[in-house]
Amino acid sequence: MVLKTPICTFDAKTGILCNLCENKLESGEITQADVDSSIILSKLAQKDPLINKMTLVSAIEIEKEQVLLLKNSDVRLIRSNDNLSKIINNAFGKSVWIIESDSNDRRFLENLFHPIHLESVNFVWLPDDSKLTRIVIEKSAFAKIDKNKLETIKKISMAVRKIDLIIESDG
């Protein structure tokens, strides 16, 4: 197995886009974050056989945060290996959020809040047909979460899945 990314393997290794990948970037099929993340992960994959087996589906940069959408099995591998998680975070030089690419909305939210357990996830339909998603977290866990982190989770949720969040404690 070799690392799969939104750009071709050669481009990810060299850091220079071929005509095909350049056209994908210009047309909006892929983003600059996809390209940059592919290059960074490709460099890591040359040193680490676990990363070399992963699949990067896409990447999104939100302010100073990097969101990587990976295959589900890759997310589980990273979560079970603290060293691998540190290697990836250090390579990007910023906070990296690891998310399953083909998860449902609830699982997506659980990924964002990991390792915090979500007590409940409820959908609130508004009169204008828009939808809010209400997340309830245990009071003790909620008290420990940095408020900036909650704002970042809201931004990522909106950018990746268009999910508007309300985050509350259960007490």
Coordinates of N, CA, C and O in Angstrom, one line a residue:
M1 N 0.8 -1.2 0.0 CA 0.0 0.0 0.0 C 0.9 1.2 0.0 O 1.9 1.3 0.6
V2 N 0.4 2.3 -0.7 CA 1.1 3.5 -0.7 C 0.1 4.6 -0.3 O -1.1 4.5 -0.7
L3 N 0.6 5.7 0.3 CA -0.3 6.8 0.7 C -1.1 7.3 -0.5 O -0.6 7.5 -1.6
K4 N -2.4 7.4 -0.3 CA -3.3 8.0 -1.3 C -3.7 9.4 -0.9 O -4.1 9.6 0.2
T5 N -3.6 10.3 -1.9 CA -3.9 11.7 -1.6 C -4.7 12.3 -2.8 O -4.8 11.7 -3.8
P6 N -5.3 13.5 -2.6 CA -6.1 14.1 -3.7 C -5.2 14.5 -4.9 O -5.7 14.6 -6.0
I7 N -3.9 14.5 -4.7 CA -3.0 14.8 -5.9 C -2.2 13.5 -6.1 O -2.2 12.6 -5.3
C8 N -1.6 13.4 -7.3 CA -0.9 12.2 -7.6 C 0.3 12.0 -6.8 O 0.9 12.9 -6.2
T9 N 0.7 10.7 -6.6 CA 1.9 10.4 -5.8 C 3.1 11.1 -6.1 O 3.8 11.6 -5.2
F10 N 3.4 11.2 -7.4 CA 4.6 11.9 -7.8 C 4.6 13.4 -7.4 O 5.6 13.9 -6.9
D11 N 3.5 14.0 -7.6 CA 3.4 15.4 -7.2 C 3.5 15.6 -5.7 O 4.1 16.6 -5.2
A12 N 2.9 14.7 -4.9 CA 3.0 14.8 -3.5 C 4.4 14.6 -3.0 O 4.9 15.3 -2.1
K13 N 5.2 13.8 -3.7 CA 6.6 13.6 -3.3 C 7.5 14.7 -3.7 O 8.4 15.1 -3.0
T14 N 7.3 15.3 -4.9 CA 8.1 16.4 -5.4 C 7.7 17.8 -5.0 O 8.5 18.7 -4.9
G15 N 6.4 17.9 -4.7 CA 5.9 19.2 -4.3 C 5.6 20.1 -5.5 O 5.3 21.3 -5.4
I16 N 5.7 19.5 -6.7 CA 5.4 20.3 -7.9 C 4.2 19.6 -8.6 O 4.2 18.4 -8.8
L17 N 3.2 20.4 -9.0 CA 2.0 19.8 -9.6 C 2.1 19.6 -11.1 O 2.6 20.4 -11.8
C18 N 1.7 18.4 -11.5 CA 1.6 18.1 -12.9 C 0.4 18.9 -13.5 O -0.4 19.5 -12.8
N19 N 0.3 18.8 -14.8 CA -0.8 19.6 -15.5 C -2.2 19.1 -15.0 O -3.1 19.9 -14.8
L20 N -2.4 17.8 -14.8 CA -3.7 17.3 -14.4 C -4.0 17.8 -13.0 O -5.1 18.3 -12.8
C21 N -3.1 17.7 -12.1 CA -3.4 18.2 -10.7 C -3.5 19.7 -10.6 O -4.3 20.2 -9.9
E22 N -2.7 20.4 -11.5 CA -2.8 21.9 -11.6 C -4.2 22.3 -12.0 O -4.8 23.2 -11.5
N23 N -4.7 21.5 -13.0 CA -6.1 21.8 -13.5 C -7.1 21.5 -12.5 O -8.1 22.3 -12.3
K24 N -6.9 20.5 -11.7 CA -7.9 20.2 -10.6 C -7.9 21.3 -9.6 O -9.0 21.7 -9.1
L25 N -6.7 21.9 -9.3 CA -6.6 23.0 -8.3 C -7.3 24.2 -8.9 O -8.1 24.9 -8.2
E26 N -7.0 24.5 -10.1 CA -7.6 25.7 -10.8 C -9.1 25.6 -10.9 O -9.8 26.6 -10.8
S27 N -9.6 24.4 -11.1 CA -11.1 24.2 -11.3 C -11.8 24.2 -10.0 O -13.0 24.2 -9.9
G28 N -11.1 24.0 -8.9 CA -11.7 23.9 -7.6 C -12.0 22.5 -7.1 O -12.6 22.3 -6.1
E29 N -11.7 21.5 -8.0 CA -11.9 20.1 -7.6 C -11.1 19.8 -6.4 O -11.5 18.9 -5.6
I30 N -9.9 20.3 -6.2 CA -9.1 20.2 -5.0 C -8.7 21.6 -4.5 O -8.8 22.6 -5.3
T31 N -8.3 21.7 -3.3 CA -7.9 23.0 -2.7 C -6.4 23.0 -2.5 O -5.7 22.0 -2.5
Q32 N -5.9 24.2 -2.2 CA -4.5 24.4 -1.8 C -4.2 23.6 -0.5 O -3.2 23.0 -0.4
A33 N -5.2 23.5 0.4 CA -5.0 22.7 1.6 C -4.8 21.3 1.3 O -4.0 20.6 1.9
D34 N -5.6 20.8 0.3 CA -5.4 19.4 -0.2 C -3.9 19.2 -0.7 O -3.3 18.2 -0.3
V35 N -3.5 20.1 -1.5 CA -2.1 20.0 -2.0 C -1.1 20.0 -0.9 O -0.2 19.2 -0.8
D36 N -1.2 21.1 0.0 CA -0.2 21.2 1.0 C -0.2 20.0 2.0 O 0.9 19.5 2.4
S37 N -1.4 19.5 2.3 CA -1.5 18.4 3.2 C -0.9 17.1 2.6 O -0.3 16.3 3.2
S38 N -1.2 16.9 1.3 CA -0.7 15.8 0.6 C 0.9 15.8 0.6 O 1.5 14.7 0.8
I39 N 1.5 16.9 0.4 CA 2.9 17.0 0.4 C 3.5 16.7 1.8 O 4.5 15.9 1.9
I40 N 2.9 17.3 2.8 CA 3.4 17.0 4.2 C 3.3 15.6 4.5 O 4.2 15.0 5.0
L41 N 2.1 15.0 4.3 CA 1.9 13.6 4.6 C 2.8 12.7 3.8 O 3.3 11.6 4.2
S42 N 3.1 13.0 2.5 CA 3.9 12.2 1.7 C 5.4 12.2 2.2 O 6.0 11.2 2.2
K43 N 5.8 13.3 2.7 CA 7.2 13.4 3.4 C 7.2 12.5 4.6 O 8.2 11.8 4.9
L44 N 6.1 12.5 5.4 CA 6.0 11.7 6.6 C 6.0 10.2 6.2 O 6.5 9.4 6.9
A45 N 5.3 9.9 5.1 CA 5.1 8.5 4.7 C 6.4 7.9 4.3 O 6.5 6.6 4.4
Q46 N 7.3 8.7 3.8 CA 8.6 8.1 3.5 C 9.4 7.6 4.7 O 10.2 6.7 4.5
K47 N 9.1 8.1 5.9 CA 9.7 7.7 7.1 C 8.9 6.7 7.9 O 9.4 6.0 8.8
D48 N 7.6 6.8 7.7 CA 6.7 6.0 8.6 C 5.8 5.1 7.8 O 4.9 5.6 7.1
P49 N 5.9 3.8 7.9 CA 5.1 2.9 7.1 C 3.6 2.9 7.4 O 2.8 2.6 6.5
L50 N 3.3 3.3 8.6 CA 1.8 3.4 9.0 C 1.2 4.6 8.2 O 0.1 4.4 7.7
I51 N 1.9 5.7 8.1 CA 1.3 6.8 7.4 C 1.3 6.5 5.9 O 0.4 6.9 5.2
N52 N 2.2 5.7 5.4 CA 2.3 5.3 4.0 C 1.1 4.5 3.6 O 0.8 4.4 2.4
K53 N 0.4 3.9 4.5 CA -0.8 3.1 4.2 C -2.1 3.9 4.2 O -3.2 3.3 4.0
M54 N -2.1 5.2 4.6 CA -3.3 6.0 4.8 C -3.8 6.5 3.5 O -3.2 6.5 2.5
T55 N -5.1 7.0 3.6 CA -5.7 7.7 2.5 C -6.3 9.0 3.0 O -7.1 9.1 3.8
L56 N -5.7 10.1 2.4 CA -6.2 11.4 2.7 C -7.2 11.7 1.6 O -6.9 11.8 0.4
V57 N -8.5 11.9 2.1 CA -9.6 12.2 1.2 C -9.6 13.7 0.8 O -9.7 14.0 -0.4
S58 N -9.5 14.5 1.8 CA -9.4 15.9 1.6 C -8.9 16.6 2.8 O -8.8 16.0 3.9
A59 N -8.5 17.9 2.7 CA -8.1 18.7 3.8 C -8.7 20.1 3.7 O -9.0 20.6 2.6
I60 N -8.9 20.7 4.9 CA -9.4 22.0 4.9 C -8.6 22.8 5.9 O -8.3 22.3 7.0
E61 N -8.3 24.0 5.6 CA -7.6 24.9 6.5 C -8.6 25.9 7.0 O -9.2 26.6 6.2
I62 N -8.8 26.0 8.3 CA -9.7 27.0 8.9 C -8.9 27.8 9.9 O -8.5 27.3 11.0
E63 N -8.6 29.1 9.6 CA -7.8 29.9 10.4 C -6.5 29.2 10.7 O -5.7 28.9 9.8
K64 N -6.2 28.9 11.9 CA -4.9 28.3 12.3 C -5.0 26.8 12.6 O -4.2 26.2 13.2
E65 N -6.1 26.2 12.0 CA -6.4 24.8 12.3 C -6.3 24.1 10.9 O -6.7 24.6 9.9
Q66 N -5.9 22.8 11.0 CA -5.8 22.0 9.8 C -6.8 20.8 10.0 O -6.6 20.1 11.0
V67 N -7.7 20.6 9.1 CA -8.6 19.5 9.2 C -8.3 18.5 8.1 O -8.2 18.8 7.0
L68 N -8.0 17.2 8.6 CA -7.7 16.2 7.6 C -8.8 15.2 7.6 O -9.2 14.6 8.7
L69 N -9.4 14.9 6.5 CA -10.5 13.9 6.3 C -9.8 12.7 5.8 O -9.3 12.7 4.6
L70 N -9.8 11.6 6.6 CA -9.1 10.4 6.3 C -10.1 9.2 6.3 O -11.2 9.3 6.8
K71 N -9.6 8.1 5.7 CA -10.4 6.9 5.8 C -10.7 6.5 7.3 O -9.8 6.8 8.1
N72 N -11.8 5.9 7.6 CA -12.2 5.6 8.9 C -11.1 4.8 9.7 O -10.8 5.0 10.8
S73 N -10.6 3.8 9.0 CA -9.6 2.9 9.6 C -8.3 3.7 10.0 O -7.6 3.4 11.0
D74 N -8.0 4.7 9.2 CA -6.8 5.5 9.4 C -7.0 6.4 10.7 O -6.1 6.6 11.5
V75 N -8.2 6.9 10.9 CA -8.6 7.7 12.0 C -8.4 6.8 13.3 O -7.8 7.3 14.3
R76 N -8.9 5.6 13.3 CA -8.8 4.7 14.4 C -7.3 4.4 14.7 O -6.9 4.4 15.9
L77 N -6.5 4.2 13.7 CA -5.1 4.0 13.8 C -4.4 5.2 14.5 O -3.6 5.0 15.5
I78 N -4.7 6.4 14.1 CA -4.0 7.6 14.6 C -4.5 7.7 16.1 O -3.6 8.1 17.0
R79 N -5.7 7.5 16.4 CA -6.2 7.7 17.7 C -5.6 6.7 18.7 O -5.5 6.9 19.9
S80 N -5.3 5.5 18.2 CA -4.8 4.5 19.0 C -3.2 4.6 19.2 O -2.6 3.8 19.9
N81 N -2.6 5.5 18.5 CA -1.2 5.6 18.5 C -0.8 7.1 18.8 O -0.7 7.9 17.8
D82 N -0.5 7.4 20.0 CA -0.2 8.8 20.4 C 1.0 9.3 19.7 O 1.1 10.5 19.3
N83 N 2.0 8.5 19.5 CA 3.2 8.9 18.8 C 2.9 9.3 17.3 O 3.4 10.3 16.9
L84 N 2.1 8.6 16.7 CA 1.7 8.9 15.3 C 0.9 10.2 15.2 O 1.2 11.1 14.4
S85 N 0.1 10.4 16.2 CA -0.7 11.7 16.3 C 0.3 12.9 16.5 O 0.2 13.9 15.9
K86 N 1.3 12.7 17.4 CA 2.3 13.8 17.6 C 3.1 14.1 16.3 O 3.4 15.2 16.0
I87 N 3.5 13.0 15.6 CA 4.3 13.2 14.4 C 3.5 14.0 13.4 O 4.0 15.0 12.8
I88 N 2.2 13.7 13.2 CA 1.4 14.4 12.3 C 1.2 15.9 12.7 O 1.4 16.8 11.9
N89 N 0.9 16.1 14.0 CA 0.7 17.5 14.5 C 2.0 18.3 14.3 O 1.9 19.4 13.9
N90 N 3.1 17.7 14.7 CA 4.4 18.4 14.6 C 4.7 18.8 13.1 O 5.2 19.9 12.9
A91 N 4.4 17.9 12.2 CA 4.7 18.1 10.8 C 3.9 19.3 10.2 O 4.4 20.1 9.4
F92 N 2.7 19.5 10.7 CA 1.9 20.6 10.2 C 2.1 21.9 11.0 O 1.8 23.0 10.5
G93 N 2.7 21.8 12.2 CA 3.0 23.0 12.9 C 1.8 23.8 13.4 O 1.9 25.0 13.6
K94 N 0.7 23.1 13.5 CA -0.5 23.7 14.0 C -1.5 22.6 14.5 O -1.2 21.5 14.4
S95 N -2.6 23.0 15.0 CA -3.6 22.0 15.5 C -4.1 21.3 14.3 O -4.6 21.9 13.3
V96 N -4.1 20.0 14.4 CA -4.6 19.1 13.3 C -5.8 18.4 13.9 O -5.7 17.7 14.9
W97 N -6.9 18.4 13.1 CA -8.1 17.7 13.5 C -8.3 16.5 12.5 O -8.3 16.7 11.3
I98 N -8.4 15.4 13.1 CA -8.5 14.1 12.3 C -9.9 13.7 12.3 O -10.5 13.4 13.3
I99 N -10.5 13.6 11.1 CA -11.9 13.3 11.0 C -12.1 12.2 9.9 O -11.5 12.1 8.9
E100 N -13.1 11.3 10.2 CA -13.5 10.3 9.3 C -14.2 10.9 8.1 O -15.1 11.7 8.2
S101 N -13.8 10.6 6.9 CA -14.3 11.2 5.7 C -15.7 10.8 5.4 O -16.5 11.6 4.9
D102 N -16.1 9.5 5.6 CA -17.4 9.1 5.2 C -18.2 8.7 6.4 O -18.9 7.7 6.4
S103 N -18.2 9.5 7.4 CA -19.0 9.2 8.6 C -20.4 10.0 8.5 O -20.5 11.0 7.7
N104 N -21.4 9.5 9.3 CA -22.6 10.3 9.3 C -22.4 11.5 10.2 O -21.3 11.7 10.8
D105 N -23.4 12.4 10.3 CA -23.3 13.6 11.0 C -22.9 13.4 12.5 O -22.1 14.1 13.1
R106 N -23.6 12.4 13.1 CA -23.3 12.2 14.6 C -21.8 11.7 14.7 O -21.1 12.2 15.6
R107 N -21.4 10.8 13.9 CA -20.0 10.3 14.0 C -19.0 11.4 13.7 O -18.0 11.5 14.4
F108 N -19.4 12.3 12.8 CA -18.5 13.5 12.5 C -18.4 14.3 13.7 O -17.3 14.8 14.1
L109 N -19.5 14.6 14.4 CA -19.4 15.4 15.6 C -18.6 14.7 16.7 O -17.9 15.4 17.5
E110 N -18.8 13.4 16.9 CA -18.0 12.7 17.8 C -16.5 12.8 17.5 O -15.7 12.9 18.5
N111 N -16.2 12.8 16.3 CA -14.8 13.0 15.9 C -14.3 14.3 16.3 O -13.1 14.5 16.8
L112 N -15.1 15.4 16.1 CA -14.7 16.7 16.5 C -14.4 16.9 18.0 O -13.5 17.5 18.4
F113 N -15.3 16.2 18.8 CA -15.2 16.3 20.2 C -14.3 15.3 20.9 O -14.0 15.4 22.1
H114 N -13.8 14.4 20.1 CA -12.9 13.3 20.7 C -11.9 13.9 21.6 O -11.2 14.9 21.2
P115 N -11.6 13.4 22.7 CA -12.2 12.2 23.4 C -13.4 12.4 24.3 O -13.8 11.5 25.0
I116 N -14.0 13.6 24.2 CA -15.1 13.9 25.0 C -16.4 13.1 24.5 O -16.7 13.1 23.3
H117 N -17.1 12.5 25.5 CA -18.3 11.8 25.1 C -19.5 12.8 25.0 O -19.7 13.7 25.8
L118 N -20.3 12.6 23.9 CA -21.5 13.4 23.7 C -22.6 12.8 24.4 O -23.0 11.6 24.1
E119 N -23.3 13.5 25.3 CA -24.4 12.9 26.0 C -25.6 12.8 25.0 O -26.3 11.8 25.0
S120 N -25.8 13.8 24.2 CA -26.9 13.7 23.2 C -26.6 14.7 22.1 O -25.9 15.7 22.2
V121 N -27.2 14.3 20.9 CA -27.1 15.1 19.7 C -28.6 15.2 19.2 O -29.2 14.2 18.9
N122 N -29.1 16.5 19.2 CA -30.5 16.7 18.8 C -30.5 17.7 17.7 O -29.8 18.7 17.7
F123 N -31.5 17.5 16.8 CA -31.7 18.5 15.7 C -32.9 19.4 16.1 O -33.9 18.9 16.5
V124 N -32.7 20.7 15.9 CA -33.7 21.7 16.2 C -34.1 22.3 14.8 O -33.2 23.0 14.2
W125 N -35.3 22.1 14.4 CA -35.7 22.7 13.1 C -36.3 24.1 13.4 O -37.2 24.2 14.3
L126 N -35.9 25.1 12.7 CA -36.4 26.5 12.9 C -37.4 26.8 11.8 O -37.5 26.1 10.8
P127 N -38.3 27.8 12.1 CA -39.4 28.1 11.2 C -38.9 28.4 9.7 O -39.7 28.2 8.8
D128 N -37.7 28.9 9.6 CA -37.2 29.2 8.2 C -36.6 28.0 7.5 O -36.0 28.1 6.5
D129 N -36.9 26.8 8.0 CA -36.4 25.5 7.5 C -34.9 25.3 7.7 O -34.4 24.3 7.1
S130 N -34.3 26.1 8.4 CA -32.9 25.8 8.8 C -32.8 24.9 10.0 O -33.8 24.7 10.6
K131 N -31.7 24.3 10.2 CA -31.6 23.4 11.3 C -30.4 23.7 12.2 O -29.3 24.0 11.7
L132 N -30.6 23.6 13.5 CA -29.5 23.7 14.4 C -29.3 22.4 15.0 O -30.2 21.6 15.2
T133 N -28.1 22.1 15.4 CA -27.8 20.8 16.0 C -27.3 21.1 17.4 O -26.4 21.9 17.6
R134 N -28.0 20.6 18.4 CA -27.7 20.8 19.8 C -26.9 19.6 20.4 O -27.4 18.5 20.3
I135 N -25.8 20.0 20.9 CA -24.9 19.0 21.5 C -24.9 19.2 23.0 O -24.8 20.3 23.5
V136 N -25.1 18.1 23.7 CA -25.1 18.2 25.2 C -23.9 17.3 25.7 O -23.8 16.2 25.3
I137 N -23.1 18.0 26.5 CA -21.9 17.3 27.1 C -22.1 17.3 28.6 O -22.6 18.2 29.2
E138 N -21.5 16.2 29.2 CA -21.6 16.1 30.7 C -21.0 17.4 31.3 O -20.0 17.9 30.8
K139 N -21.6 17.9 32.4 CA -21.2 19.1 33.0 C -19.7 19.2 33.4 O -19.0 20.2 33.1
S140 N -19.1 18.1 33.9 CA -17.7 18.1 34.3 C -16.8 18.2 33.1 O -15.8 18.9 33.1
A141 N -17.1 17.5 32.0 CA -16.3 17.6 30.8 C -16.5 19.0 30.2 O -15.5 19.6 29.7
F142 N -17.7 19.5 30.2 CA -17.9 20.8 29.6 C -17.1 21.9 30.3 O -16.6 22.8 29.6
A143 N -17.0 21.8 31.6 CA -16.3 22.8 32.3 C -14.8 22.8 32.0 O -14.1 23.8 32.1
K144 N -14.3 21.7 31.5 CA -12.8 21.6 31.2 C -12.5 22.0 29.8 O -11.3 22.2 29.5
I145 N -13.5 22.2 29.0 CA -13.2 22.5 27.6 C -13.0 24.0 27.5 O -13.8 24.8 27.9
D146 N -11.9 24.4 26.8 CA -11.6 25.7 26.5 C -12.6 26.3 25.6 O -13.0 25.7 24.6
K147 N -13.1 27.5 25.9 CA -14.1 28.2 25.1 C -13.7 28.4 23.7 O -14.5 28.4 22.7
N148 N -12.4 28.7 23.5 CA -11.9 28.9 22.1 C -12.0 27.6 21.3 O -12.2 27.6 20.1
K149 N -11.8 26.5 22.0 CA -11.9 25.2 21.3 C -13.3 25.0 20.9 O -13.6 24.5 19.8
L150 N -14.3 25.4 21.7 CA -15.7 25.2 21.3 C -16.0 26.1 20.1 O -16.7 25.6 19.2
E151 N -15.5 27.3 20.0 CA -15.7 28.1 18.9 C -15.0 27.5 17.6 O -15.6 27.5 16.5
T152 N -13.9 26.9 17.8 CA -13.2 26.3 16.7 C -14.0 25.1 16.2 O -14.2 24.9 15.0
I153 N -14.6 24.3 17.1 CA -15.4 23.2 16.7 C -16.6 23.6 15.9 O -17.0 23.0 14.9
K154 N -17.2 24.7 16.3 CA -18.4 25.3 15.6 C -18.0 25.7 14.2 O -18.7 25.4 13.2
K155 N -16.8 26.3 14.1 CA -16.3 26.8 12.7 C -16.0 25.6 11.8 O -16.4 25.6 10.7
I156 N -15.4 24.6 12.4 CA -15.1 23.4 11.6 C -16.3 22.7 11.1 O -16.5 22.3 10.0
S157 N -17.3 22.5 12.1 CA -18.5 21.9 11.8 C -19.3 22.6 10.6 O -19.8 21.9 9.7
M158 N -19.3 23.9 10.7 CA -20.0 24.7 9.7 C -19.2 24.6 8.3 O -19.8 24.4 7.3
A159 N -17.9 24.7 8.4 CA -17.1 24.6 7.1 C -17.1 23.3 6.4 O -17.2 23.2 5.2
V160 N -17.1 22.2 7.2 CA -17.0 20.9 6.6 C -18.3 20.3 6.3 O -18.5 19.7 5.2
R161 N -19.3 20.5 7.2 CA -20.6 19.8 6.9 C -21.8 20.7 6.9 O -22.9 20.3 6.8
K162 N -21.6 22.0 7.1 CA -22.7 23.0 7.2 C -23.6 22.7 8.4 O -24.8 22.8 8.3
I163 N -23.0 22.2 9.5 CA -23.8 21.9 10.7 C -23.6 23.1 11.6 O -22.5 23.4 12.1
D164 N -24.7 23.8 11.9 CA -24.7 24.9 12.9 C -24.9 24.3 14.3 O -26.0 23.7 14.6
L165 N -24.0 24.6 15.2 CA -24.0 23.9 16.5 C -24.4 24.8 17.6 O -24.0 26.0 17.7
I166 N -25.1 24.3 18.6 CA -25.3 24.8 19.9 C -24.7 23.8 20.9 O -25.1 22.6 20.8
I167 N -23.8 24.2 21.7 CA -23.1 23.3 22.6 C -23.5 23.7 24.0 O -23.2 24.8 24.5
E168 N -24.0 22.7 24.8 CA -24.4 23.0 26.2 C -24.0 21.8 27.1 O -23.6 20.8 26.6
S169 N -24.0 22.1 28.4 CA -23.7 21.1 29.4 C -25.1 20.5 29.9 O -26.1 21.1 29.7
D170 N -25.0 19.4 30.5 CA -26.2 18.7 31.0 C -26.7 19.2 32.4 O -27.6 18.6 32.9
G171 N -26.0 20.2 32.9 CA -26.4 20.6 34.3 C -26.5 22.0 34.5 O -26.2 22.9 33.8

